[in-house]
mmCIF file of C-alpha atoms in Angstrom:
data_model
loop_
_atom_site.group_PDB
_atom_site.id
_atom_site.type_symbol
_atom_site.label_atom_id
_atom_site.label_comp_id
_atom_site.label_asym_id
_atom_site.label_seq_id
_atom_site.Cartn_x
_atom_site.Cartn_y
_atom_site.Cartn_z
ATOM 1 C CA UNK H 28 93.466 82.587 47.539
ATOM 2 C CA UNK H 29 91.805 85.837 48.682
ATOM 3 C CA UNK H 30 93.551 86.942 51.974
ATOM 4 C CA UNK H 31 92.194 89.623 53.983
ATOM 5 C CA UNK H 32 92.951 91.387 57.565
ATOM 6 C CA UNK H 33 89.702 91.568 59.742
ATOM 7 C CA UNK H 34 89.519 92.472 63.733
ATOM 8 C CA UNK H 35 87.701 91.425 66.020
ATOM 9 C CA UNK H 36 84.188 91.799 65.584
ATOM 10 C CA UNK H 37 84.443 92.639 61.293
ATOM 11 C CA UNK H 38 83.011 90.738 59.272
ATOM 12 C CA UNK H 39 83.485 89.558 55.479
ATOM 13 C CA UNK H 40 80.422 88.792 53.077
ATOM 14 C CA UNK H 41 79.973 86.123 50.449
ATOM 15 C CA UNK H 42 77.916 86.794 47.913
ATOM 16 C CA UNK H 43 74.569 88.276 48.975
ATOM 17 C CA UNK H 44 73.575 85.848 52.161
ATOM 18 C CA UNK H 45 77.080 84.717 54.068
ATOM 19 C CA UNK H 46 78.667 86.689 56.538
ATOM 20 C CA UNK H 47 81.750 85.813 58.331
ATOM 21 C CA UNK H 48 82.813 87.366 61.632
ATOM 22 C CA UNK H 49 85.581 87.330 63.792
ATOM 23 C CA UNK H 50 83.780 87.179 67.071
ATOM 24 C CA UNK H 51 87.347 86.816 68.914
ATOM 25 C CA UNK H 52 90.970 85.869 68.763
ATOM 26 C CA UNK H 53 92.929 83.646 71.430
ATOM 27 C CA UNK H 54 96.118 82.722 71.204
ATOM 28 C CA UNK H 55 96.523 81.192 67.962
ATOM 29 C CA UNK H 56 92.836 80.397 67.249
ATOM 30 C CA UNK H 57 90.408 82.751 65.610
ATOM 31 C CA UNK H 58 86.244 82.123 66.499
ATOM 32 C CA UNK H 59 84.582 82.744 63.360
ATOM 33 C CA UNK H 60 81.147 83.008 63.306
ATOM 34 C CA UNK H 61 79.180 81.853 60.246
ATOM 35 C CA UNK H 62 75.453 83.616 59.017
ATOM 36 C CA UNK H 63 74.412 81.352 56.204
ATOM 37 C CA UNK H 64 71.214 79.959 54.312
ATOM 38 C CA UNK H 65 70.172 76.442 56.089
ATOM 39 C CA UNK H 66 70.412 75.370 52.697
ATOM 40 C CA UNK H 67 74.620 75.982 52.197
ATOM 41 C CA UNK H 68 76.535 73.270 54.098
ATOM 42 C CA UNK H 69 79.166 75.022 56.535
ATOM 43 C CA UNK H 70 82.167 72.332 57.979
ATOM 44 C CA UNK H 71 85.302 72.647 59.238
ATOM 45 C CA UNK H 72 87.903 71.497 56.348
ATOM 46 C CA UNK H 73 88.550 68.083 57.907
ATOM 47 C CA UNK H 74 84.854 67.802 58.776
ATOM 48 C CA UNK H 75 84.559 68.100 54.835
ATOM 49 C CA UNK H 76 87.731 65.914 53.725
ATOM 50 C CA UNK H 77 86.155 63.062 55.755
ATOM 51 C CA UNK H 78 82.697 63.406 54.225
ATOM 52 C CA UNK H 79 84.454 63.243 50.791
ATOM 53 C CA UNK H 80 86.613 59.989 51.237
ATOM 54 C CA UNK H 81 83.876 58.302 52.418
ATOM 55 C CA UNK H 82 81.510 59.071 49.446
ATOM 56 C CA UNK H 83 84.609 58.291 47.546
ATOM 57 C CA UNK H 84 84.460 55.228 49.548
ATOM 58 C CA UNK H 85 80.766 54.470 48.940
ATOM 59 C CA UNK H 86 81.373 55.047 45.038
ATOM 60 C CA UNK H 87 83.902 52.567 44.950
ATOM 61 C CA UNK H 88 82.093 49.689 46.997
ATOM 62 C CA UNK H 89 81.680 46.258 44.922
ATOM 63 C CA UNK H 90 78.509 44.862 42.980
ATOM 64 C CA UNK H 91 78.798 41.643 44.372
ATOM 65 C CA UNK H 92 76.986 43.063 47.227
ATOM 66 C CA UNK H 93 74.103 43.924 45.606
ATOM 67 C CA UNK H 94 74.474 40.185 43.947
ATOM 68 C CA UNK H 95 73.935 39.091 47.603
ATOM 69 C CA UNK H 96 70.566 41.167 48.678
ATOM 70 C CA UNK H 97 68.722 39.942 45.095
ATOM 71 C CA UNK H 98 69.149 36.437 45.978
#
């Protein structure tokens, strides 16, 4: 893992098109804000976990359903 010291109102860049700023710092929580594409998907991590188990979810869902709906 990259780790890198920003203050408020720096910014990092991904690539060519993502920019991440520190638009302020409270407490123990950070605002980030997030310039991106429309086309790159942008979650918070547990946002993202929860997608993921339920595609997993989705993959793992029985045939017998499908059975059902031909009949």
């Amino acid at each position: 893992m990259l780790v890198l010291s920003r203050k408020k109102n720096e910014s990092i860049i991904i690539g060519d098109q993502i920019e991440v700023r520190v638009l302020a710092v409270e407490g123990d929580q950070v605002k980030l804000g997030i310039v991106a594409p429309k086309k790159v998907k942008v979650h918070r991590a547990e946002i993202f976990e929860a997608i993921q188990a339920q595609n997993e979810e989705a993959l793992n869902v029985s045939t017998d359903i499908f059975k059902n709906i031909k009949k």
